[in-house]
Short mmCIF file of C-alpha atoms in Angstrom, two decimals:
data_model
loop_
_atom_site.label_atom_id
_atom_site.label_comp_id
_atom_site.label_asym_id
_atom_site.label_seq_id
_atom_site.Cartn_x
_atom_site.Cartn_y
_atom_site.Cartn_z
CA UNK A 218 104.18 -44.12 -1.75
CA UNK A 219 104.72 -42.74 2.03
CA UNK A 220 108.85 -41.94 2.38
CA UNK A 221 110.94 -40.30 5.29
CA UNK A 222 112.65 -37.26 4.28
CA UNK A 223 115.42 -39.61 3.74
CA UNK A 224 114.11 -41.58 1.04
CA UNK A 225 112.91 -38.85 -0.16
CA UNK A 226 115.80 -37.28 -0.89
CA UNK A 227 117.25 -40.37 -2.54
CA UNK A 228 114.86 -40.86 -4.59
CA UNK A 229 114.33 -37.94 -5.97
CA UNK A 230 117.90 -37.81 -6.66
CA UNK A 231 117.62 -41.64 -8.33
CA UNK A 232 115.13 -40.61 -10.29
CA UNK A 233 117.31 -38.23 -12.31
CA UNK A 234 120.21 -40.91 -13.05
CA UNK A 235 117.84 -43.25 -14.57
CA UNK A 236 115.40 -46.21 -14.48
CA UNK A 237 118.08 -48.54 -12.68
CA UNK A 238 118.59 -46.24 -10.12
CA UNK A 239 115.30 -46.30 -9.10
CA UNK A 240 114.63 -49.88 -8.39
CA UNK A 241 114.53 -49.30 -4.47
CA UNK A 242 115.11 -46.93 -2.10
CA UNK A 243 116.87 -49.92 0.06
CA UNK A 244 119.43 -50.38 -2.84
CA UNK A 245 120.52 -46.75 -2.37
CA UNK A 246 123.60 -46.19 -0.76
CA UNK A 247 123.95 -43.88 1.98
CA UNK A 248 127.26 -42.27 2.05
CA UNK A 249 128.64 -41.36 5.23
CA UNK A 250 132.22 -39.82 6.01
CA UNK A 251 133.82 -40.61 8.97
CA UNK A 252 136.44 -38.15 10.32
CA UNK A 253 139.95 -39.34 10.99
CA UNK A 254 140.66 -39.45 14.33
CA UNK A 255 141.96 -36.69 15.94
CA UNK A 256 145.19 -36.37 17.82
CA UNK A 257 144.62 -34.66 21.27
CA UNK A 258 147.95 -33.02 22.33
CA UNK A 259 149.46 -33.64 25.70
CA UNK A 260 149.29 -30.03 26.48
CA UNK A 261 148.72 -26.36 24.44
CA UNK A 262 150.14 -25.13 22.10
CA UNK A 263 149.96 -26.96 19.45
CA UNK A 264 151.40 -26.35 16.79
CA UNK A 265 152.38 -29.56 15.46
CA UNK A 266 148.55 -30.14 14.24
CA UNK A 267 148.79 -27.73 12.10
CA UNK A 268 151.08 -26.52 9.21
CA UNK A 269 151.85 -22.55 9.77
CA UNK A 270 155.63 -22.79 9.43
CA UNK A 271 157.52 -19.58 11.07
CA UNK A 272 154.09 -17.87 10.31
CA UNK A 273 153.26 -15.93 13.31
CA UNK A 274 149.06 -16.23 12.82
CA UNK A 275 146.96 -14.39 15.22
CA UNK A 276 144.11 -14.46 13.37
CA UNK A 277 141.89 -16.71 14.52
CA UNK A 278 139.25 -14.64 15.10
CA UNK A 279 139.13 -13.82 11.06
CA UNK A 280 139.88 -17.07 9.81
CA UNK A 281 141.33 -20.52 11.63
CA UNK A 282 143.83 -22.71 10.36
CA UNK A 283 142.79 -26.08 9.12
CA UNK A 284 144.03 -28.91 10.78
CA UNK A 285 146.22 -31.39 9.52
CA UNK A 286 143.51 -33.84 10.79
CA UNK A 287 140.81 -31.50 9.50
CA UNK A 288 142.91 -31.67 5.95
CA UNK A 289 143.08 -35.31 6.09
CA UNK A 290 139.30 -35.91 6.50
CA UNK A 291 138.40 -33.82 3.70
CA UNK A 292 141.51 -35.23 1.53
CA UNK A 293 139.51 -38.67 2.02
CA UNK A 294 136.45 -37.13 0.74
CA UNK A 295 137.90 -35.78 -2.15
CA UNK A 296 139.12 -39.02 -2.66
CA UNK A 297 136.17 -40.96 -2.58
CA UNK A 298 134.26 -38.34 -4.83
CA UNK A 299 136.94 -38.88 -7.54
CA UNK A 300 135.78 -42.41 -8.02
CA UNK A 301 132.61 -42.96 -6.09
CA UNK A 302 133.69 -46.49 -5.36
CA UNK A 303 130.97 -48.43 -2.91
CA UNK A 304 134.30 -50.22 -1.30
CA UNK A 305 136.28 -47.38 -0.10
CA UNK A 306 134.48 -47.87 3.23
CA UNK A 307 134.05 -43.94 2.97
CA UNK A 308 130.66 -42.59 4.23
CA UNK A 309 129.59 -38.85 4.85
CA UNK A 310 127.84 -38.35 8.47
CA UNK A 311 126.13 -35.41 8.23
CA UNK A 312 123.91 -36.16 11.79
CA UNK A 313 127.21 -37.08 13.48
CA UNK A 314 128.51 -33.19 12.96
CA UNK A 315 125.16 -31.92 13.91
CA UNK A 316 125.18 -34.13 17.13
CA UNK A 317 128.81 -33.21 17.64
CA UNK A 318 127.84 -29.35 17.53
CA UNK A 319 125.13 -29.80 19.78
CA UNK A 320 127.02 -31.67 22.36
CA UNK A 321 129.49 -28.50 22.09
CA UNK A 322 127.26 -25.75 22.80
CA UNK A 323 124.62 -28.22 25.02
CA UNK A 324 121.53 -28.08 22.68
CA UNK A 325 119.77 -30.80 21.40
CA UNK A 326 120.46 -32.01 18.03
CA UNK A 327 117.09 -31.27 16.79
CA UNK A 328 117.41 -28.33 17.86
CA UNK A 329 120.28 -27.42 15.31
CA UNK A 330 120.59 -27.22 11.46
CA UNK A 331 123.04 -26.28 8.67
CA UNK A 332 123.15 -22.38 7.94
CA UNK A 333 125.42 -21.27 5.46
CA UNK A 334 126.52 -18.35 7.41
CA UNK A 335 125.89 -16.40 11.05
CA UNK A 336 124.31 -13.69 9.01
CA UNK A 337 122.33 -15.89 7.04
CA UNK A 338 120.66 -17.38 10.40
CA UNK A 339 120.16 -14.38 12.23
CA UNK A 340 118.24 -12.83 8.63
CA UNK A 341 116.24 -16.49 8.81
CA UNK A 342 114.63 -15.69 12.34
CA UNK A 343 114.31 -11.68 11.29
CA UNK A 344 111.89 -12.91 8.63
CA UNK A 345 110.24 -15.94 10.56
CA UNK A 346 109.44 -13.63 13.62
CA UNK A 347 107.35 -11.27 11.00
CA UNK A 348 109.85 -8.61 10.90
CA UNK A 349 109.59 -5.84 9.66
CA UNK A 350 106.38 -5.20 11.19
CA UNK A 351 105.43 -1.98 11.69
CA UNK A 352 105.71 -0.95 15.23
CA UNK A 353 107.35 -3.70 16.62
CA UNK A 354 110.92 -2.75 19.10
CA UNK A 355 113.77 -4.56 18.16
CA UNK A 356 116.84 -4.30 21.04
CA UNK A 357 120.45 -4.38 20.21
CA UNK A 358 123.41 -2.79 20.69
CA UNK A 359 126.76 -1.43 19.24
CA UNK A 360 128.82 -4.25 19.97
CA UNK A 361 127.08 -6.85 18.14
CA UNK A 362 128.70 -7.94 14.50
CA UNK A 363 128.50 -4.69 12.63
CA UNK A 364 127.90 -6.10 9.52
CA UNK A 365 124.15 -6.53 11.12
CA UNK A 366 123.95 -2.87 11.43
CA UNK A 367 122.40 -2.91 7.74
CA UNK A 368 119.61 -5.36 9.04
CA UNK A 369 118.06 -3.35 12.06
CA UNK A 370 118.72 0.11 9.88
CA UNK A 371 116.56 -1.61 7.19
CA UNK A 372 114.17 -2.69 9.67
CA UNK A 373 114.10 0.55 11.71
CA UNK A 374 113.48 2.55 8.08
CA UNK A 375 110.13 -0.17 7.21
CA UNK A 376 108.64 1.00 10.49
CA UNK A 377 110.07 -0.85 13.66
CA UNK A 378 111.35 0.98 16.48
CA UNK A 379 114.84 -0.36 16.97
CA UNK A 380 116.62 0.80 20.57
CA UNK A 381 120.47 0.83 20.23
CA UNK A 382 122.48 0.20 23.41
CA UNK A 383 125.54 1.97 23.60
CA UNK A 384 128.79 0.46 24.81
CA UNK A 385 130.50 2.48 28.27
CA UNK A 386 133.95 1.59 29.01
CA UNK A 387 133.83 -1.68 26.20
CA UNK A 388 130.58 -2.86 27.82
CA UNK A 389 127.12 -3.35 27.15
CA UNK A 390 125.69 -3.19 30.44
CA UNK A 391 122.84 -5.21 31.76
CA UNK A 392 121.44 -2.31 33.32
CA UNK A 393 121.03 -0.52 29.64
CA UNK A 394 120.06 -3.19 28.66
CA UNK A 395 117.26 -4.04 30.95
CA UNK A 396 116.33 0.37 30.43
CA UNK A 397 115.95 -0.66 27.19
CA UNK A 398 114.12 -4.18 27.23
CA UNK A 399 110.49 -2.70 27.47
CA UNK A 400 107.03 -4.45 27.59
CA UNK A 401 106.46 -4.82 23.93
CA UNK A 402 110.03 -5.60 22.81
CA UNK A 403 109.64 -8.29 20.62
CA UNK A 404 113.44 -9.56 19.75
CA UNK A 405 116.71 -8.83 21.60
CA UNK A 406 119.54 -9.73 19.08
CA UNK A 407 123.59 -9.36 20.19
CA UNK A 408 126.35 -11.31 20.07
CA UNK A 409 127.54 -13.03 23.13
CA UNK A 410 130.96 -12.39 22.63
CA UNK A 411 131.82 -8.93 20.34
CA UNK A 412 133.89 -9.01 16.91
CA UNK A 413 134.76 -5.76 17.89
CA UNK A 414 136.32 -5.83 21.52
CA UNK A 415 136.28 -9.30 22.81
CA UNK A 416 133.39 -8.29 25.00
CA UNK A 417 130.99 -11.35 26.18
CA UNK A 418 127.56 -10.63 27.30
CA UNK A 419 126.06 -12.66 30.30
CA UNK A 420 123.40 -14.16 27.87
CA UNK A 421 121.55 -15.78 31.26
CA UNK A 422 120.91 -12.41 32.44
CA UNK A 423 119.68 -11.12 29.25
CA UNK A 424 117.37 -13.53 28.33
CA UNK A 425 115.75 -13.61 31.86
CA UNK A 426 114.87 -10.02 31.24
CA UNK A 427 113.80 -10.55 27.89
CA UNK A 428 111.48 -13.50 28.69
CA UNK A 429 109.90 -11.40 31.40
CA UNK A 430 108.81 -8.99 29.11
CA UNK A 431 107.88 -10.66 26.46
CA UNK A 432 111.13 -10.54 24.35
CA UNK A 433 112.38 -13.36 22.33
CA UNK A 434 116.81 -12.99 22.05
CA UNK A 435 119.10 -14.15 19.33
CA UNK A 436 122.83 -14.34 20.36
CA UNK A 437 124.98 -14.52 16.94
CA UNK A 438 127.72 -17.17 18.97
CA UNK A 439 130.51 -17.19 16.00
CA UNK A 440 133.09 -15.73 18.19
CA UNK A 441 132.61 -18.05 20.80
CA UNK A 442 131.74 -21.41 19.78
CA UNK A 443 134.86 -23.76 20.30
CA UNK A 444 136.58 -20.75 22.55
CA UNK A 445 134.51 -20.30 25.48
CA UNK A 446 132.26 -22.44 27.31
CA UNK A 447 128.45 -22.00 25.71
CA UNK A 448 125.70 -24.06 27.24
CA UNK A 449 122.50 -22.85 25.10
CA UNK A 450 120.09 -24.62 27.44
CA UNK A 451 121.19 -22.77 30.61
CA UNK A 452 121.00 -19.59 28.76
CA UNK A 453 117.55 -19.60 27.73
CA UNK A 454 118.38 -18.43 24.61
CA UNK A 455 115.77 -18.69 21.87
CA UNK A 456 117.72 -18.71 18.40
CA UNK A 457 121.73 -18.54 17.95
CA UNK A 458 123.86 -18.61 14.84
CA UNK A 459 127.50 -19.14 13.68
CA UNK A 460 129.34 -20.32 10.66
CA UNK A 461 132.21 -22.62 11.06
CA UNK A 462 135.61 -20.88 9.98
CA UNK A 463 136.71 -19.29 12.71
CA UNK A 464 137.32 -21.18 16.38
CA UNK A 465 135.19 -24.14 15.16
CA UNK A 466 138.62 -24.66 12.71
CA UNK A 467 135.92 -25.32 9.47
CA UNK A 468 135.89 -23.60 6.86
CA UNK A 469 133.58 -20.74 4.72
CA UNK A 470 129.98 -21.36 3.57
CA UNK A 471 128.62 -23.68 6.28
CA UNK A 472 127.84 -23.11 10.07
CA UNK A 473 124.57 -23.70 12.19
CA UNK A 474 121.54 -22.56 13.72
CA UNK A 475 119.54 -22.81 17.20
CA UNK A 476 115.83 -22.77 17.49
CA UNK A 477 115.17 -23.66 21.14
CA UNK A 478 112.16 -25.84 20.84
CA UNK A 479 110.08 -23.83 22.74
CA UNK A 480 110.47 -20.68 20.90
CA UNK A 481 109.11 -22.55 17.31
CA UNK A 482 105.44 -21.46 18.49
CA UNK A 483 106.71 -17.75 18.20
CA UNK A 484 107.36 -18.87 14.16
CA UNK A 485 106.01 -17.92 11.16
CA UNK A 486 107.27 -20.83 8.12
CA UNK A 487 109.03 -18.61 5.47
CA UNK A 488 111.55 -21.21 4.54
CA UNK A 489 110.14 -24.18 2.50
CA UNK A 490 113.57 -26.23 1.69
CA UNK A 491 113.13 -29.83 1.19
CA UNK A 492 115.86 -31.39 3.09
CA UNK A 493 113.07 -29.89 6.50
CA UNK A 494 110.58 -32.79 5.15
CA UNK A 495 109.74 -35.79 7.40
CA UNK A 496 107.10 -37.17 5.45
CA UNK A 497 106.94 -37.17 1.08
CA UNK A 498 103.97 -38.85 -1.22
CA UNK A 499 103.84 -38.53 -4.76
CA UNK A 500 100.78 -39.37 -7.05
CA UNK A 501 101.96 -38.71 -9.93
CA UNK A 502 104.50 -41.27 -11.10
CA UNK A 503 104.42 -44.68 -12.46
CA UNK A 504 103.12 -47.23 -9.52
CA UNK A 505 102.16 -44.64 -7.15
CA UNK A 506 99.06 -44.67 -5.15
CA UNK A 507 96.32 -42.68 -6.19
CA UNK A 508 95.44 -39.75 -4.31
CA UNK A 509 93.47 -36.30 -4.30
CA UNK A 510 96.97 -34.22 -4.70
CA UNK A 511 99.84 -34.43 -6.54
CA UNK A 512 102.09 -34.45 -3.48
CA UNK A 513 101.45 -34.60 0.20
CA UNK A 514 104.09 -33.68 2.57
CA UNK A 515 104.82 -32.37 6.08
CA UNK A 516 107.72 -30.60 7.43
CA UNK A 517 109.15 -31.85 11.20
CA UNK A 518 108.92 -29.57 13.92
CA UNK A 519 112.84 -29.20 14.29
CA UNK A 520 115.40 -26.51 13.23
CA UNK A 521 115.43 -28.56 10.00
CA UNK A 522 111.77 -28.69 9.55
CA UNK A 523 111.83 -24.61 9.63
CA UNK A 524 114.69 -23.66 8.39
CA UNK A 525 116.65 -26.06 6.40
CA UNK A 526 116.74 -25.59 2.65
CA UNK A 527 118.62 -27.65 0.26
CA UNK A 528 122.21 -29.03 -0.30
CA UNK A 529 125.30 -27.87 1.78
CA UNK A 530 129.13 -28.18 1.55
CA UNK A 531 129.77 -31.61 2.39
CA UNK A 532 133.57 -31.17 2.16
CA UNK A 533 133.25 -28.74 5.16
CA UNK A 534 131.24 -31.30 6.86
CA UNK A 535 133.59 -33.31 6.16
CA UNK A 536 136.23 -31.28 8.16
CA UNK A 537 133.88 -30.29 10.95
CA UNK A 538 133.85 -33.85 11.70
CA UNK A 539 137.38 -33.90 12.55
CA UNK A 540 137.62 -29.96 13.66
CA UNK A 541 134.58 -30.89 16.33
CA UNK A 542 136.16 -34.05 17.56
CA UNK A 543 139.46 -32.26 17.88
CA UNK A 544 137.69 -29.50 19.86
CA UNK A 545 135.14 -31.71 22.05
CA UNK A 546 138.45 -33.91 23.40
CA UNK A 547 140.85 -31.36 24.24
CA UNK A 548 138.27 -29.70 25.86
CA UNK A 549 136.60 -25.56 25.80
CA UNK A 550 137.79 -25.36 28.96
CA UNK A 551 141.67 -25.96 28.52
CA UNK A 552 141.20 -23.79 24.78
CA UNK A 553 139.87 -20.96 26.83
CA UNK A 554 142.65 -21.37 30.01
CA UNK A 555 145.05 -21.30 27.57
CA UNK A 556 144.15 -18.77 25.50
CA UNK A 557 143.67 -16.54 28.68
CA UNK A 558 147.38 -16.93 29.35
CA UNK A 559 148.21 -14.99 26.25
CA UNK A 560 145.96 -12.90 26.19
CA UNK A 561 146.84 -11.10 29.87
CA UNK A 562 150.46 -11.22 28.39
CA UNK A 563 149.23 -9.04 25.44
CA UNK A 564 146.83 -7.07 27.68
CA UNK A 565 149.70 -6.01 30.07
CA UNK A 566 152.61 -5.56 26.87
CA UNK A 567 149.78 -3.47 25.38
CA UNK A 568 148.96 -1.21 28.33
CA UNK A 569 153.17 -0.64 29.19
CA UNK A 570 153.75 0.78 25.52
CA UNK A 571 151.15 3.18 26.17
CA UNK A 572 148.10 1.57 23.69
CA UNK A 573 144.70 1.95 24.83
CA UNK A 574 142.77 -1.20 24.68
CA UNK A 575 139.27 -1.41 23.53
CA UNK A 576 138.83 -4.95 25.63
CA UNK A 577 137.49 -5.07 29.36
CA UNK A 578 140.12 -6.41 31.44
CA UNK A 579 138.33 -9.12 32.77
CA UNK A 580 137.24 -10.50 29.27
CA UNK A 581 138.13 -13.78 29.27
CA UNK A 582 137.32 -14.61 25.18
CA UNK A 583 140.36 -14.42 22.92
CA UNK A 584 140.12 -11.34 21.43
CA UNK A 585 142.44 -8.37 22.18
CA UNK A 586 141.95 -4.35 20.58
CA UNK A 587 143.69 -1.77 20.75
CA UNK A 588 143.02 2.07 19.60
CA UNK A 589 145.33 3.01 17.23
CA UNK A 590 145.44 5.47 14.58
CA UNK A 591 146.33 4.77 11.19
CA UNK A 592 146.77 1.17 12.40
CA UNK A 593 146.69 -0.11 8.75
CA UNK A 594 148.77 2.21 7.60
CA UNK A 595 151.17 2.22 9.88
CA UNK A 596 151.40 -1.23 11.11
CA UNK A 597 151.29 -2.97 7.75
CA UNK A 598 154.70 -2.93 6.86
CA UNK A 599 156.27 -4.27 10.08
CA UNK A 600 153.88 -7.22 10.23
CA UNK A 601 154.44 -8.43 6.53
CA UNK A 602 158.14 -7.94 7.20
CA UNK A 603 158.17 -10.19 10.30
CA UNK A 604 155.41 -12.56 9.20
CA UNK A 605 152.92 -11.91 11.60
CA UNK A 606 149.27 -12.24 10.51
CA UNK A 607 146.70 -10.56 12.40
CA UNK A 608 143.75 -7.95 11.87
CA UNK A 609 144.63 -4.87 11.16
CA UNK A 610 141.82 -1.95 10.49
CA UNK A 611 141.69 2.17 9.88
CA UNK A 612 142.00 3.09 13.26
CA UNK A 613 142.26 -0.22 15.52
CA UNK A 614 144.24 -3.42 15.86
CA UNK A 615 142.91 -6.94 16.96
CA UNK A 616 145.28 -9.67 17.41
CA UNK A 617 143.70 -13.42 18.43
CA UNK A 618 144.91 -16.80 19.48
CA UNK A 619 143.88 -20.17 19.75
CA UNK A 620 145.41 -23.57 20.29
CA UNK A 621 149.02 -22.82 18.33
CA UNK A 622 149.97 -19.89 19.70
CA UNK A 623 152.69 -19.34 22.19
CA UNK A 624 154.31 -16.86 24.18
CA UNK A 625 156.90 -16.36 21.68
CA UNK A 626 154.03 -15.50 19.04
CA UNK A 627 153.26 -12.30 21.75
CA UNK A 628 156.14 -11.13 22.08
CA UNK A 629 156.81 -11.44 18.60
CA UNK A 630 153.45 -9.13 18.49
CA UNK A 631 154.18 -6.81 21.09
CA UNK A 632 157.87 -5.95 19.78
CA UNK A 633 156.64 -5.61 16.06
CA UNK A 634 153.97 -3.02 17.37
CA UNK A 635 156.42 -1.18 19.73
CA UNK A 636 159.03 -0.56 16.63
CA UNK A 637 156.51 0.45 14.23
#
């Protein structure tokens, strides 16, 4: 018996409900969910997609809001996995979010597969490029997520030379970064657009130097997927990673990965999940075919074949349906133009009360920091008093936007931080 992946998935699932489940793979039902359609608004904000109240959120770069349409299509799911009933007309698309994704960021859809988190995707290609490996130079810098600071320490203490590129003036620069891009290097890994500062990396630049050297990049892409245009193909880039819950309005413990086809030669397998199958044989079961092994399979030569592993959230794929379409029609472009209204309006507020700002000028993500000491401490109060919601850390404060905001929200901000 010769299956797909597909089949092979439900019938390995039949097989544990029972001998009627198991008559056919063609009497298996494949269960799809469709997301409700989205409601593009005449114009940004918009706030009446989703349900913040007087909340003044400006957070988005932490956590998004869920949609009301994102809230219906995973109410529906629910729904159907209450009663499992074959009429509900209620089917799960799990391609159609992948293909969605893909159109977003312009990759192919092969090219993409689930990940249940940017840090889980960026560890995935660590591994499958052989690293550690004793010797081997490893670029970043000190902008990138710093909660992959752990990672290249861990790698530079088993032996690899990692070169850390120092942010001047809230930049990484590309002439640091092509000093530090040597023959040899093996992987560049950043993030195009900083957690910490809004900053966003020409990636094209980048990987042009990397590839001329030798250098393979990864570009962790959570804090700019669904804000700011990203077109993977022009890049170059070889591997990219985000999870879902922040401007691609999903939700925790599902995201994606990017293996540029091209760069799957550079691969060592180290993942061995079965949803990356494309063929399945067993010879071991009632009716099967003989044969000399037990099983035969193959994985496919797609981000699924190397790096897909087993079952993932389906409510959140559920919502990503919706989230993505929401996204994809209203456009990156119009997100990004008007999140860059706000943003200037905070930059300039900012700058006249005297804060320093940790964000280039001409950033155009939407992320804004400011140096401030004590900012928990000190700002705490006044936010929860005024029902603002933003990020607030030891010495630094990071407001975001997205689609909901408005210029009352800043000013809201801006006089909250000048009282405090």
């Amino acid at each position: 018996m010769t299956l797909t992946r597909r089949e092979a998935l439900t019938l390995t699932a039949a097989a544990f409900a029972g001998p009627a489940a198991c008559r056919s793979t063609g009497e298996a039902v494949a269960q799809t969910v469709e997301s409700q359609p989205a409601a593009v608004p005449a114009a940004l904000p918009d706030r009446a997609s989703f349900s913040l109240g007087e909340t003044v959120y400006l957070n988005a770069g932490s956590q998004h809001p869920f949609s009301k349409q994102a809230r219906a299509s995973v109410d529906a799911y629910l729904r159907h996995r209450e009663t499992h009933a074959p009429d509900d007309g209620y089917e799960l698309n799990s391609d159609a979010a992948i293909e969605k994704f893909a159109r977003l960021v312009n990759a192919d859809p092969e090219e993409i597969t689930w990940v249940q988190s940017t840090t889980a995707g960026e560890q995935m290609i660590v591994r499958s490029l052989g690293l550690p490996e004793r010797g081997a130079k490893v670029v970043t810098d000190t902008l990138h997520f710093f909660g992959s600071f752990p990672l290249y320490g861990e790698l530079e203490r088993q032996g690899c030379e990692v070169a850390w590129v120092e942010a001047r003036d809230g930049r990484i620069s590309v002439e640091d970064m092509d000093r530090a891009i040597t023959p040899g290097t093996k992987l560049v890994s950043l993030s195009l657009v900083s957690t910490i500062n809004g900053f966003e990396h020409d990636l094209k630049a980048v990987c042009d130097l990397a590839h001329s050297r030798g250098a393979l990049v990864y570009a962790d892409i959570i804090h700019a997927a669904g804000c700011v245009p990203v077109d993977l193909h022009a890049s170059g880039v070889d591997f990219a990673a985000c999870a879902s819950y922040k401007w691609l309005m999903g939700d925790f413990g599902l995201g994606f990965l990017y293996v540029r086809k091209g760069a799957m030669e550079h691969l060592t397998r180290t993942n061995y999940g079965y949803y990356g199958i494309s063929q399945f044989s067993t010879h071991m079961y009632p009716f099967d075919a003989p044969g000399e092994d037990l099983v035969e399979y193959e994985f496919a030569d797609t981000a699924s074949g190397w790096f897909a592993l087993g079952t993932h959230s389906h409510t959140v794929i559920a919502q990503l349906n919706a989230s993505l379409d929401y996204i994809l029609d209203l456009g990156v472009e119009t997100i990004q133009a008007h999140a860059q209204t706000l943003t200037a309006r905070l930059k300039q507020g900012l700058r006249s009360q005297g804060f320093t700002l940790m964000t280039p000028e001409d950033a155009r993500t939407p992320i804004v920091t400011a140096l401030y000491e004590d900012a928990y401490k000190r700002l705490a109060p006044a936010m929860k008093e005024r029902g603002i919601v933003t990020t607030l850390s030891r010495n630094r404060f990071r407001p975001t936007v997205s689609v909901f905001n408005t210029t009352d929200d800043i000013d809201a901000f801006l006089e909250a931080v000048g009282t405090a």
